[in-house]
PDB file of C-alpha atoms and ligand atoms in Angstrom:
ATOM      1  CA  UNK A   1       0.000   0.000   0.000  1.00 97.00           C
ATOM      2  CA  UNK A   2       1.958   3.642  -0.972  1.00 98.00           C
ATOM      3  CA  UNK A   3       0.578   6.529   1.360  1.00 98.00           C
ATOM      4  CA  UNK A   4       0.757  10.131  -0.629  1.00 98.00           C
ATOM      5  CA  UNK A   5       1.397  12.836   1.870  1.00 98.00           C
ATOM      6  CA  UNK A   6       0.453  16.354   1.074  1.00 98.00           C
ATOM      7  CA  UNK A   7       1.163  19.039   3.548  1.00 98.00           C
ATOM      8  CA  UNK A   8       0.914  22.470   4.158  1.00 98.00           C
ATOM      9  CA  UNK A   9      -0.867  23.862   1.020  1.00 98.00           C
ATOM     10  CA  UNK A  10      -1.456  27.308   1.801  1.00 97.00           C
ATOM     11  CA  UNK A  11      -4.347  27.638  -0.498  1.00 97.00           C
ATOM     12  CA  UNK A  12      -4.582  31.630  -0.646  1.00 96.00           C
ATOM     13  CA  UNK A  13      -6.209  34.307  -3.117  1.00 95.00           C
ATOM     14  CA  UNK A  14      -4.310  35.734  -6.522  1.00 90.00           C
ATOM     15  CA  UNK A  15      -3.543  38.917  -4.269  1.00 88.00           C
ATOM     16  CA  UNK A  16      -1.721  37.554  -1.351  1.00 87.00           C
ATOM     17  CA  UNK A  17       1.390  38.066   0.395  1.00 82.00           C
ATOM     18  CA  UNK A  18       2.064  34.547   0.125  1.00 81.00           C
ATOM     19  CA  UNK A  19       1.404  33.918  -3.028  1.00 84.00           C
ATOM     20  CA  UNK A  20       4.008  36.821  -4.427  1.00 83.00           C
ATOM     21  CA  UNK A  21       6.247  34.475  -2.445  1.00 89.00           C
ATOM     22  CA  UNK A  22       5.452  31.392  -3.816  1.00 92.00           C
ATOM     23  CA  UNK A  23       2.012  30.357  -5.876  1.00 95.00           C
ATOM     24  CA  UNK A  24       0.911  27.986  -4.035  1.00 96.00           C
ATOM     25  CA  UNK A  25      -1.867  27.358  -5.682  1.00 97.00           C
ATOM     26  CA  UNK A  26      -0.013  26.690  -8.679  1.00 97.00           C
ATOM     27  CA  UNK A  27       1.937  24.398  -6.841  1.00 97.00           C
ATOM     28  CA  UNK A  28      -0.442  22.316  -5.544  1.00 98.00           C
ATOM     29  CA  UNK A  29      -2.309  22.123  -9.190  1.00 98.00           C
ATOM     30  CA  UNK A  30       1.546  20.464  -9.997  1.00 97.00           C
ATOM     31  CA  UNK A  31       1.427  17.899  -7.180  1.00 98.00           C
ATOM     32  CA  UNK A  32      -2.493  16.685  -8.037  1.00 98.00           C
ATOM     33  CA  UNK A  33      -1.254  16.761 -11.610  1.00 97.00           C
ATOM     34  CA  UNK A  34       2.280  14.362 -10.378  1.00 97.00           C
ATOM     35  CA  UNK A  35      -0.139  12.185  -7.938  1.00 98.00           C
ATOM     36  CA  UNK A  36      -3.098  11.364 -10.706  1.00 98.00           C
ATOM     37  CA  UNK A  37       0.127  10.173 -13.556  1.00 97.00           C
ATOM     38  CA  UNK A  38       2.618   8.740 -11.530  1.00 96.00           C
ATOM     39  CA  UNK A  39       3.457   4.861 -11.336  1.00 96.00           C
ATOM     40  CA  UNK A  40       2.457   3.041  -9.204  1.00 96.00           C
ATOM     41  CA  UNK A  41      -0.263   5.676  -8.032  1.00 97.00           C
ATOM     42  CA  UNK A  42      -0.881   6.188  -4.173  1.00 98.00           C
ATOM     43  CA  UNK A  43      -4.045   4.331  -3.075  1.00 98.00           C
ATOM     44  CA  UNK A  44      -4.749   7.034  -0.860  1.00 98.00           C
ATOM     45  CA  UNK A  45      -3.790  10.555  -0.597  1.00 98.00           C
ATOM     46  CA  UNK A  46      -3.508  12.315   3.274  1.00 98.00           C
ATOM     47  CA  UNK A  47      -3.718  15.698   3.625  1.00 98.00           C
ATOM     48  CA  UNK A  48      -1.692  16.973   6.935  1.00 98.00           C
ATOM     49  CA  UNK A  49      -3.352  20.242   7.928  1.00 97.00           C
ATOM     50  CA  UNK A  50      -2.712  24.153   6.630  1.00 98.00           C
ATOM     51  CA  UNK A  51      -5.167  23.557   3.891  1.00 98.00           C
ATOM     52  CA  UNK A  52      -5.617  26.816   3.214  1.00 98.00           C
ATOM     53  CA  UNK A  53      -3.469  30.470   4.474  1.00 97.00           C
ATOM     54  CA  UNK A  54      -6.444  31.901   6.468  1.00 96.00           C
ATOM     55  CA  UNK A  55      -9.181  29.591   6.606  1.00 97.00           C
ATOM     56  CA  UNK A  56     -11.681  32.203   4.718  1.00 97.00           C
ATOM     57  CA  UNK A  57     -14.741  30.513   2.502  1.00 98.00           C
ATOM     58  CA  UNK A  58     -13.140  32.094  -0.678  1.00 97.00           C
ATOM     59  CA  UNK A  59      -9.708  29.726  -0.257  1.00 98.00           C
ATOM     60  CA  UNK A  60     -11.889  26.534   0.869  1.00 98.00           C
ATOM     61  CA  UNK A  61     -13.609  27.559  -2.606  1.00 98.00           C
ATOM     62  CA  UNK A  62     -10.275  27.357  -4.466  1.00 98.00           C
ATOM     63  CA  UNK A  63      -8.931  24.267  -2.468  1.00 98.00           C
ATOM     64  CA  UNK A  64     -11.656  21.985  -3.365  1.00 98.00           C
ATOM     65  CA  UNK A  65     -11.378  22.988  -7.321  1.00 98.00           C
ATOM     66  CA  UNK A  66      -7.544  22.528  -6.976  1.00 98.00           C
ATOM     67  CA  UNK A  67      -8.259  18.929  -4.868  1.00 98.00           C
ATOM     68  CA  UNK A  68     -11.132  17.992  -7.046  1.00 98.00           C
ATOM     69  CA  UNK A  69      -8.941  17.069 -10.024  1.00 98.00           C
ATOM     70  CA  UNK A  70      -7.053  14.482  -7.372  1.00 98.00           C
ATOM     71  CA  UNK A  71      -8.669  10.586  -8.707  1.00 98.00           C
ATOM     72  CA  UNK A  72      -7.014   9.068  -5.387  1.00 98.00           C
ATOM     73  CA  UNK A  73      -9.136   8.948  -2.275  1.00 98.00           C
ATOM     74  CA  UNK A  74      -8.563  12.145  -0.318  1.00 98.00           C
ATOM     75  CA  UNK A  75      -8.636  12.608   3.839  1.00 98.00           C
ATOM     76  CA  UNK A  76      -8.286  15.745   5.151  1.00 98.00           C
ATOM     77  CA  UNK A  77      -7.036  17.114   8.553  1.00 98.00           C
ATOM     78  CA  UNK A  78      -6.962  21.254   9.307  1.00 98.00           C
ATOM     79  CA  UNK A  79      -4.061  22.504  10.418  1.00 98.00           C
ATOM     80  CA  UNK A  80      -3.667  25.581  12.679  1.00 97.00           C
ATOM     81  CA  UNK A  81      -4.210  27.622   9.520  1.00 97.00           C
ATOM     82  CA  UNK A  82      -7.146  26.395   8.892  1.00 98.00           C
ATOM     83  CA  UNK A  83     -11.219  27.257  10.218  1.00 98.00           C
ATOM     84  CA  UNK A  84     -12.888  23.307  10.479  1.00 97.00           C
ATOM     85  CA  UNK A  85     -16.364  25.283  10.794  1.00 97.00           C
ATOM     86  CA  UNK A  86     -15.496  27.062   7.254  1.00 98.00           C
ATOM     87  CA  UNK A  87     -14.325  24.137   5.692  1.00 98.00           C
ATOM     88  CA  UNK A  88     -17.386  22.255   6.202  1.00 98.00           C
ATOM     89  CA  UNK A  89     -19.759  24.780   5.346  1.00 98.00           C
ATOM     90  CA  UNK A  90     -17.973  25.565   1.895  1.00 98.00           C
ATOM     91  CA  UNK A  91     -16.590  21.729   1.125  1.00 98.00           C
ATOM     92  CA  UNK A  92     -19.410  19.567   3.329  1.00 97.00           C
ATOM     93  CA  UNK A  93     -18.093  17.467   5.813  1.00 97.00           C
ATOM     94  CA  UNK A  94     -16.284  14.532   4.481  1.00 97.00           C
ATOM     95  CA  UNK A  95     -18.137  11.139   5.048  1.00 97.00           C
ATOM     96  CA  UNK A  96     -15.076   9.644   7.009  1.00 97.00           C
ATOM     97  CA  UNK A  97     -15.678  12.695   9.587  1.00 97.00           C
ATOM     98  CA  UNK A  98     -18.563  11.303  11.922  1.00 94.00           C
ATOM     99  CA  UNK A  99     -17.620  14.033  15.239  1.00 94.00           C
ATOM    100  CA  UNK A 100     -17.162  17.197  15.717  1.00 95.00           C
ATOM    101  CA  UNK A 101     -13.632  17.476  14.859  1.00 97.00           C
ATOM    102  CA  UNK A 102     -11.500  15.352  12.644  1.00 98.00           C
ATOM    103  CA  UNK A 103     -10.998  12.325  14.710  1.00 98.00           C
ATOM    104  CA  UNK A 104     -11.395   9.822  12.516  1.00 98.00           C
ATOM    105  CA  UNK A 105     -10.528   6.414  11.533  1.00 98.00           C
ATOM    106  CA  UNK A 106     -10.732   4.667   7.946  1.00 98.00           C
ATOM    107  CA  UNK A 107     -10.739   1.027   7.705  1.00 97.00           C
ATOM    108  CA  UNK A 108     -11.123   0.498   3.802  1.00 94.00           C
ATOM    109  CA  UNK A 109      -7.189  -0.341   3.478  1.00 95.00           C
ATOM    110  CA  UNK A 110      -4.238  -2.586   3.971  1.00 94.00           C
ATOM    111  CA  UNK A 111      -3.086  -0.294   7.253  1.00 98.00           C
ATOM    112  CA  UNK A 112      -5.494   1.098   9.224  1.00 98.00           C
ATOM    113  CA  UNK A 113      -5.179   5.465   8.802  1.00 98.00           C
ATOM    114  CA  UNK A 114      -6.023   7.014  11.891  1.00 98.00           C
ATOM    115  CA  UNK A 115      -6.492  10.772  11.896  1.00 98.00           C
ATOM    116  CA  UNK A 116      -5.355  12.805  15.016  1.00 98.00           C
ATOM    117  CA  UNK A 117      -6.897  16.362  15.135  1.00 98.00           C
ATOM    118  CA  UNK A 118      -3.966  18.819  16.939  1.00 98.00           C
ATOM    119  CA  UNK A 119      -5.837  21.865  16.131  1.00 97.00           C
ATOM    120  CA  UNK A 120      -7.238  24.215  18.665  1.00 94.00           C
ATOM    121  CA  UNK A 121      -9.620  27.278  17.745  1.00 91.00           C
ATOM    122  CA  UNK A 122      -7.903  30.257  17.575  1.00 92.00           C
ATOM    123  CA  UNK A 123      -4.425  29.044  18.377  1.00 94.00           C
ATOM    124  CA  UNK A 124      -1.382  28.284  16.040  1.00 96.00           C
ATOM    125  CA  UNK A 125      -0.104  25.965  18.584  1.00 95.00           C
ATOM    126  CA  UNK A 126      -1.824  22.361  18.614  1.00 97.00           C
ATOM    127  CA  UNK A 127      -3.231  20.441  21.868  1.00 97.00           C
ATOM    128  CA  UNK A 128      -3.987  16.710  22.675  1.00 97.00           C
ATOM    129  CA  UNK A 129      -6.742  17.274  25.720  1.00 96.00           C
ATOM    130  CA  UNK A 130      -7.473  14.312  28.279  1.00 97.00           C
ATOM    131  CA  UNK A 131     -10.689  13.262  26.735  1.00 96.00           C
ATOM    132  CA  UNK A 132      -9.229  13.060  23.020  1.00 97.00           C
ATOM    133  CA  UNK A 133      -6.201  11.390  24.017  1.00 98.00           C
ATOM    134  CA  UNK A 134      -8.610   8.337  26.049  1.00 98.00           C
ATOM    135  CA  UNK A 135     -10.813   8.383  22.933  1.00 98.00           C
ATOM    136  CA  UNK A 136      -7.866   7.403  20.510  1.00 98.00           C
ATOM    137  CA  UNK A 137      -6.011   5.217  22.459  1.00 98.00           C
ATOM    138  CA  UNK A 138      -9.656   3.362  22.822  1.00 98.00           C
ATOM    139  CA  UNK A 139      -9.533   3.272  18.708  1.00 97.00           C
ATOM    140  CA  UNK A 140      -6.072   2.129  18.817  1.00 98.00           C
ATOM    141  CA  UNK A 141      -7.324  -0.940  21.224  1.00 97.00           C
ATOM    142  CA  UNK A 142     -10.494  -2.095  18.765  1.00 97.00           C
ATOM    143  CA  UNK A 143      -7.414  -3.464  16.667  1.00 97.00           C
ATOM    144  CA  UNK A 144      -4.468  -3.965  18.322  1.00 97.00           C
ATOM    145  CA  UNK A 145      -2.988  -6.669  15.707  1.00 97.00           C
ATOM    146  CA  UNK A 146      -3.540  -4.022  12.605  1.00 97.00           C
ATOM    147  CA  UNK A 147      -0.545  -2.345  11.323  1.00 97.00           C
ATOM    148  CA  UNK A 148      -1.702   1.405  11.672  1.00 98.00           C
ATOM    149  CA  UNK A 149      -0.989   4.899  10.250  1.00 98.00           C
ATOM    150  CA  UNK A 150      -1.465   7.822  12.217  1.00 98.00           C
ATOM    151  CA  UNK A 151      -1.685  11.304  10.871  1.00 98.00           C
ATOM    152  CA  UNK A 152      -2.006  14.554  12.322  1.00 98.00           C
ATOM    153  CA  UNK A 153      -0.978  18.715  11.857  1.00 98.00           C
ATOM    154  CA  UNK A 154       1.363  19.212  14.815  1.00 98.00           C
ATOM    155  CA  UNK A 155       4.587  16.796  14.956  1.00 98.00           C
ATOM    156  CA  UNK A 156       4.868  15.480  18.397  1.00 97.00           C
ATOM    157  CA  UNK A 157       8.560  15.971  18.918  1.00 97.00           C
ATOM    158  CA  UNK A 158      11.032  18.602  19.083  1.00 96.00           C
ATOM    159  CA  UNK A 159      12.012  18.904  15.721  1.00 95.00           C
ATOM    160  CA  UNK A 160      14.669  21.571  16.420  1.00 94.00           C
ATOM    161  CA  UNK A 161      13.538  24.617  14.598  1.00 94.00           C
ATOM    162  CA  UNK A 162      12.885  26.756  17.670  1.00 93.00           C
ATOM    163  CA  UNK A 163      10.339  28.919  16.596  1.00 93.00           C
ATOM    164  CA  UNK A 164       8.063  26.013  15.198  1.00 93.00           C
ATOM    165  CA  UNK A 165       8.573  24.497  18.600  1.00 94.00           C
ATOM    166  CA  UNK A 166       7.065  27.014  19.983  1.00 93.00           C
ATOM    167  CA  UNK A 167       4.160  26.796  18.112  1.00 94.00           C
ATOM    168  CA  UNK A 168       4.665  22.613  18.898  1.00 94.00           C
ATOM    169  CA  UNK A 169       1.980  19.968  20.785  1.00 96.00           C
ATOM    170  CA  UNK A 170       0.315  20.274  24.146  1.00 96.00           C
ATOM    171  CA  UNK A 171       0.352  16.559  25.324  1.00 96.00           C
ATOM    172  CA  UNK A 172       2.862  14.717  23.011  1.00 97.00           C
ATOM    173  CA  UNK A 173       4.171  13.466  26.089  1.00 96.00           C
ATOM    174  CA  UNK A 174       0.618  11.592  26.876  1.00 97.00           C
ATOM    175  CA  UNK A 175       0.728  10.544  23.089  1.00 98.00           C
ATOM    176  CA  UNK A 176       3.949   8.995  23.189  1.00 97.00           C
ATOM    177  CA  UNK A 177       3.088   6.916  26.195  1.00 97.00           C
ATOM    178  CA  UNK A 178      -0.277   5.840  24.259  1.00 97.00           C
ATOM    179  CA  UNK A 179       2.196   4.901  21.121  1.00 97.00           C
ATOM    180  CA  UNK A 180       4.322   2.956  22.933  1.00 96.00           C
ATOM    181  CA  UNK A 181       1.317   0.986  24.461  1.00 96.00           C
ATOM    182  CA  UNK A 182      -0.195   0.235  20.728  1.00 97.00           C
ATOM    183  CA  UNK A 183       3.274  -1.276  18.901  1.00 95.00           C
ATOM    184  CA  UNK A 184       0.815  -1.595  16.054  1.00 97.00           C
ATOM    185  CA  UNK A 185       1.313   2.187  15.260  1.00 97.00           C
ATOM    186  CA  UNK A 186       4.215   1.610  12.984  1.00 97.00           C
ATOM    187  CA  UNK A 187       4.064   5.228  11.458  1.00 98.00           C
ATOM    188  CA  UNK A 188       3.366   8.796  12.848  1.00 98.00           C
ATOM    189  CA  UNK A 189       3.745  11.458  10.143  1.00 98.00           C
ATOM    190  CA  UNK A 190       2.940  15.245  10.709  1.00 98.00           C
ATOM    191  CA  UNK A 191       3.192  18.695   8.537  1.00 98.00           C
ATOM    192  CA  UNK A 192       3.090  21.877  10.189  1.00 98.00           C
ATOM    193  CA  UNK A 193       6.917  22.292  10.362  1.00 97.00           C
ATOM    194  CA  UNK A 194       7.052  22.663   6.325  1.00 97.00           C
ATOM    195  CA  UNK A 195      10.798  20.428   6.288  1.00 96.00           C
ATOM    196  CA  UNK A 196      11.173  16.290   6.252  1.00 96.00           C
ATOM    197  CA  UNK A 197      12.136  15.586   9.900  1.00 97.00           C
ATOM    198  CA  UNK A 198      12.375  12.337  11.371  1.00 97.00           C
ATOM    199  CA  UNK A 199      12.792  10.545  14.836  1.00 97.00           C
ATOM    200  CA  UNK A 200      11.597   7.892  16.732  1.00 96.00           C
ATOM    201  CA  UNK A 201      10.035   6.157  19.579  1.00 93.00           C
ATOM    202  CA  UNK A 202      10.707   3.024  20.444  1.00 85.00           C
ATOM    203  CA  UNK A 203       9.714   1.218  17.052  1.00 83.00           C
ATOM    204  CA  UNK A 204       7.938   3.898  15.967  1.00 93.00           C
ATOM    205  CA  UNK A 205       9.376   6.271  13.529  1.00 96.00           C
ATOM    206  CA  UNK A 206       7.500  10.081  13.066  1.00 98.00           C
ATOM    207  CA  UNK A 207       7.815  11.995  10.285  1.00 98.00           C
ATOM    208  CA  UNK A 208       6.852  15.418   9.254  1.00 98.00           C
ATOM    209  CA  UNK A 209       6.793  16.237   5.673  1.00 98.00           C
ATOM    210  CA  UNK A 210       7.468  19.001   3.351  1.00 97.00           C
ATOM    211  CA  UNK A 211       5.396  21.900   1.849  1.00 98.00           C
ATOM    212  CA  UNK A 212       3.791  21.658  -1.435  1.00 98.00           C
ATOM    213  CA  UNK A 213       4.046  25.623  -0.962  1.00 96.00           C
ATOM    214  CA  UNK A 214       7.586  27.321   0.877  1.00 95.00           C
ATOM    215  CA  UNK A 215       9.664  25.507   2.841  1.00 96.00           C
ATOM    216  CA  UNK A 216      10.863  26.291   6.399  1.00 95.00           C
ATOM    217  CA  UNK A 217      14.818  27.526   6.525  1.00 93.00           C
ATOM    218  CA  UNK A 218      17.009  25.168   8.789  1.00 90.00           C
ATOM    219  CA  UNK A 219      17.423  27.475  11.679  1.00 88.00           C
ATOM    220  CA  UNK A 220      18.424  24.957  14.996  1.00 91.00           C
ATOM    221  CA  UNK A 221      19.749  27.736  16.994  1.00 91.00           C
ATOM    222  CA  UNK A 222      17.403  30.492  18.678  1.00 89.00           C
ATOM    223  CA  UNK A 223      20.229  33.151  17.401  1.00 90.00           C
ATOM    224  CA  UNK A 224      18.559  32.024  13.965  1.00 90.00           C
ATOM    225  CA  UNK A 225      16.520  34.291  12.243  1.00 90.00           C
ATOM    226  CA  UNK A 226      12.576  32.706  11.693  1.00 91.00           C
ATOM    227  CA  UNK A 227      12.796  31.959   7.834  1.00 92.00           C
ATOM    228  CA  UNK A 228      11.145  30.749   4.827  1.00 91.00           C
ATOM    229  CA  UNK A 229      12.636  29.171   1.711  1.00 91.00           C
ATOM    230  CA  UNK A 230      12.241  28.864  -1.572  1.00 88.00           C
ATOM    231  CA  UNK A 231      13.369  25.371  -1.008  1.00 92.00           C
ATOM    232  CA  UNK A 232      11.753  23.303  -3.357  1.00 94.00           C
ATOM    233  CA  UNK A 233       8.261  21.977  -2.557  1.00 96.00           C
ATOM    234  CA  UNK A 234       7.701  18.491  -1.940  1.00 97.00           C
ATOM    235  CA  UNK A 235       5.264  15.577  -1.189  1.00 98.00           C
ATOM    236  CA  UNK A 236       5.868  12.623   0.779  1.00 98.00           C
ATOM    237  CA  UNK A 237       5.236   9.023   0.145  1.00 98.00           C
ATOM    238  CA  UNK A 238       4.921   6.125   2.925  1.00 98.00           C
ATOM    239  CA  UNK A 239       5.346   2.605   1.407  1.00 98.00           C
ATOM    240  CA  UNK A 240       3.947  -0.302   3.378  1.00 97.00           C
ATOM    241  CA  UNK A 241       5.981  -3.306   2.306  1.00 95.00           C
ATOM    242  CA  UNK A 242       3.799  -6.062   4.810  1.00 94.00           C
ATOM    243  CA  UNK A 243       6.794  -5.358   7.393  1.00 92.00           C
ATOM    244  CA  UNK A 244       6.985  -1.784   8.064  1.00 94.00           C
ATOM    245  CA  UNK A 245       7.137   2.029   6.356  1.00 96.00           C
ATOM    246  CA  UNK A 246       9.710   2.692   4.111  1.00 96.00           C
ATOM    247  CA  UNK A 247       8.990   6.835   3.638  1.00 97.00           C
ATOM    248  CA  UNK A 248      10.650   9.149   0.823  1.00 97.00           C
ATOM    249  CA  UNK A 249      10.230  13.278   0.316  1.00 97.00           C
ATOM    250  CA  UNK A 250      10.387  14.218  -3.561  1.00 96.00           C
ATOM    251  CA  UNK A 251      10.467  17.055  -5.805  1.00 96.00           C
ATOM    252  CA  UNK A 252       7.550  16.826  -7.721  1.00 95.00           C
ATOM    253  CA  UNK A 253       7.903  20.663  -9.279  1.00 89.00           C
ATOM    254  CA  UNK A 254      12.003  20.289 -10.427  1.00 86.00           C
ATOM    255  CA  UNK A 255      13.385  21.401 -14.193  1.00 86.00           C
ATOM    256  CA  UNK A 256      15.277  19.507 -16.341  1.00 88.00           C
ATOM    257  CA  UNK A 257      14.725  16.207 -17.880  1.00 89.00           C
ATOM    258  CA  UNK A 258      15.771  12.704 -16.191  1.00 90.00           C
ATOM    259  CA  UNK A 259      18.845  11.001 -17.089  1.00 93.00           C
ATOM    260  CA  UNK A 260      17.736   7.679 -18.003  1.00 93.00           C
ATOM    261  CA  UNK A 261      20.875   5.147 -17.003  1.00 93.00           C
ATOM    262  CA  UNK A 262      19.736   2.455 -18.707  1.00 93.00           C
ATOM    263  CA  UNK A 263      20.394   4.829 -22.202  1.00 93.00           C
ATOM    264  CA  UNK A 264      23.324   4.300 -21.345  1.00 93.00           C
ATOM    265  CA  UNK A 265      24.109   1.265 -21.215  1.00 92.00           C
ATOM    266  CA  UNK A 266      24.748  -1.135 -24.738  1.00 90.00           C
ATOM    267  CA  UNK A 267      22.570  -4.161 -23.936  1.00 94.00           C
ATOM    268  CA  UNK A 268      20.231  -2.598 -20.942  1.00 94.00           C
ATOM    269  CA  UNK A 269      17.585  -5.882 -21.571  1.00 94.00           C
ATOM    270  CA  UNK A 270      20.836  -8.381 -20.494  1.00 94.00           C
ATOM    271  CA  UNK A 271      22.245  -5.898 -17.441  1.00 93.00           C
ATOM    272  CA  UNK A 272      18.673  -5.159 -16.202  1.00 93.00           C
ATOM    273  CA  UNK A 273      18.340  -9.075 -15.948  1.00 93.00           C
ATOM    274  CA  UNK A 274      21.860  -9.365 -14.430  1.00 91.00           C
ATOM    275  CA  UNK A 275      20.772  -7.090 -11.612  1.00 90.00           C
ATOM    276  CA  UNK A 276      17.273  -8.372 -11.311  1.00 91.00           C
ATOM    277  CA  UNK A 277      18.586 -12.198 -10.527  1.00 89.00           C
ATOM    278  CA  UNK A 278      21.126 -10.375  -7.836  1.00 83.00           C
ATOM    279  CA  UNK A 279      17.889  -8.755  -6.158  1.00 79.00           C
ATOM    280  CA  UNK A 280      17.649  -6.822  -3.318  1.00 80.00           C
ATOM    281  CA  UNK A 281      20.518  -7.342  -1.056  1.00 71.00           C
ATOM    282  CA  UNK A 282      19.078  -7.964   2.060  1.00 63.00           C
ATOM    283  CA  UNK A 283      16.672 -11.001   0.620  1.00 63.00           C
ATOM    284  CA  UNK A 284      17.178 -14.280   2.240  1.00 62.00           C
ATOM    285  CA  UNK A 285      20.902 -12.470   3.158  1.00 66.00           C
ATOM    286  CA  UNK A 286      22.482 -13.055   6.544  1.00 74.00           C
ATOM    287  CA  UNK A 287      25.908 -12.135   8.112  1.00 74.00           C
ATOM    288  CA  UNK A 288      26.307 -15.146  10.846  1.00 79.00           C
ATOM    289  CA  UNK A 289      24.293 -17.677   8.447  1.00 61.00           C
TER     290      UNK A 289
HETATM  291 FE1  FE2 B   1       1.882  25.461   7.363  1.00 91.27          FE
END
């Protein structure tokens, strides 16, 4: 099963700062464009929060033109960016959203995706409260022998870049305790910092992915101005091989064409075979037999 992850879209009018910065927009029209052609295509498509710049009806207008050329099944999460009550006036609320936030689980795949809502009105920092952190760890229980995907805005780790920490998760701690209860979890992927960043817990690896829109500058010292790039945008795939996540960030938007090895080579037919009977290295391989 191959996860698409689309972050941080900063869907915003013709007119706005942001988008004299980078067109977002534009972008993300690119990455439904890359998703809808490439091969093998995701089976489903998450999208990690920051929808839209400002959360007005106008840019939930625009988003769901932009996201209604995606042919992938689509599941959203708001980000602290975002206005839930807006979105679901302008775009309905999606049939895999049954509460009154985006808490949500989907059961129609290999893994089991379950959506963590961070957001809190108002506030561009994200919070876990008591009663939502019993509710999913009750989900996580139903099926405790399901390899499961978990999704949210807010990463629940220091990632480093001190003025996104600042803006981090109110009760990560809890969560990580609840993670480390519910081994099924194999994945934990976030957006909200707009860079690929990557720890773990325990067996549990957590991601947060790129923007399809600007990037956040490296800045791991609080000396550091708060910056962002022009870095390119990106999306993020999550690849369950029937053991675990394998999880890639690409450049979907880049110029200049491929260079295609195998044109390269005299008799690419024979060498592909060569390789192909080698296969993957670690295969059946062992070091002490
Ligand atoms: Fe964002």
């Amino acid at each position: 099963m191959l996860i698409a992850q689309i972050s941080d879209l900063h869907v915003a009018p013709d007119e706005s700062f942001m988008r004299k910065f980078v067109d977002a927009n534009e972008l993300l029209t690119r990455a439904v464009e890359y998703l809808n052609t490439m091969t093998p295509r995701p089976d489903v498509v998450v999208a990690t929060g920051d929808l839209t710049d400002h959360g007005t009806a106008d840019e939930y207008v625009m988003l769901g033109e932009i996201l209604g050329g995606l042919e992938i099944p689509l599941y959203l999460l708001p980000g602290n960016h975002d206005e839930p009550d807006v979105l679901r006036a302008v775009l309905g609320t999606p049939d895999y959203v049954t509460g009154p936030t985006f808490d949500y689980t989907v059961e129609d795949h290999a893994v089991r995706l379950v959506a963590i809502d961070s957001t809190t009105p108002g506030r561009h920092d994200g919070e876990l409260d008591a009663a939502q952190l019993l509710a999913l760890e009750a989900r996580l229980r139903e099926q405790p022998d399901r390899p499961t995907f978990c999704f949210m805005h807010h990463p629940p780790f220091e990632t480093g870049i001190w003025w996104m920490d600042c803006i981090g998760l109110t009760g990560a701690r809890d969560l990580e305790a609840i993670v480390r209860r519910n081994p099924q979890v194999r994945l934990v992927v976030a957006g909200h910092v707009h860079r690929p960043v990557s720890t773990v817990w325990g067996s549990t690896l957590l991601f947060t992915a790129p923007s399809t829109a600007h990037q956040t500058a490296m800045a791991l010292h609080d000396d550091c101005p708060p910056r962002i790039t022009t870095e390119p945008p990106m999306l993020a795939f999550h690849q369950w091989t029937g053991d675990g996540f394998v999880s890639h960030a690409t450049v979907f938007d880049k110029e200049g064409p491929d260079l295609n090895i195998a044109e390269l080579v005299g008799d690419w037919p024979s060498a592909k075979a060569s390789i192909l009977e080698r296969g993957p290295m670690h295969k059946g391989s062992s070091a002490v037999g």
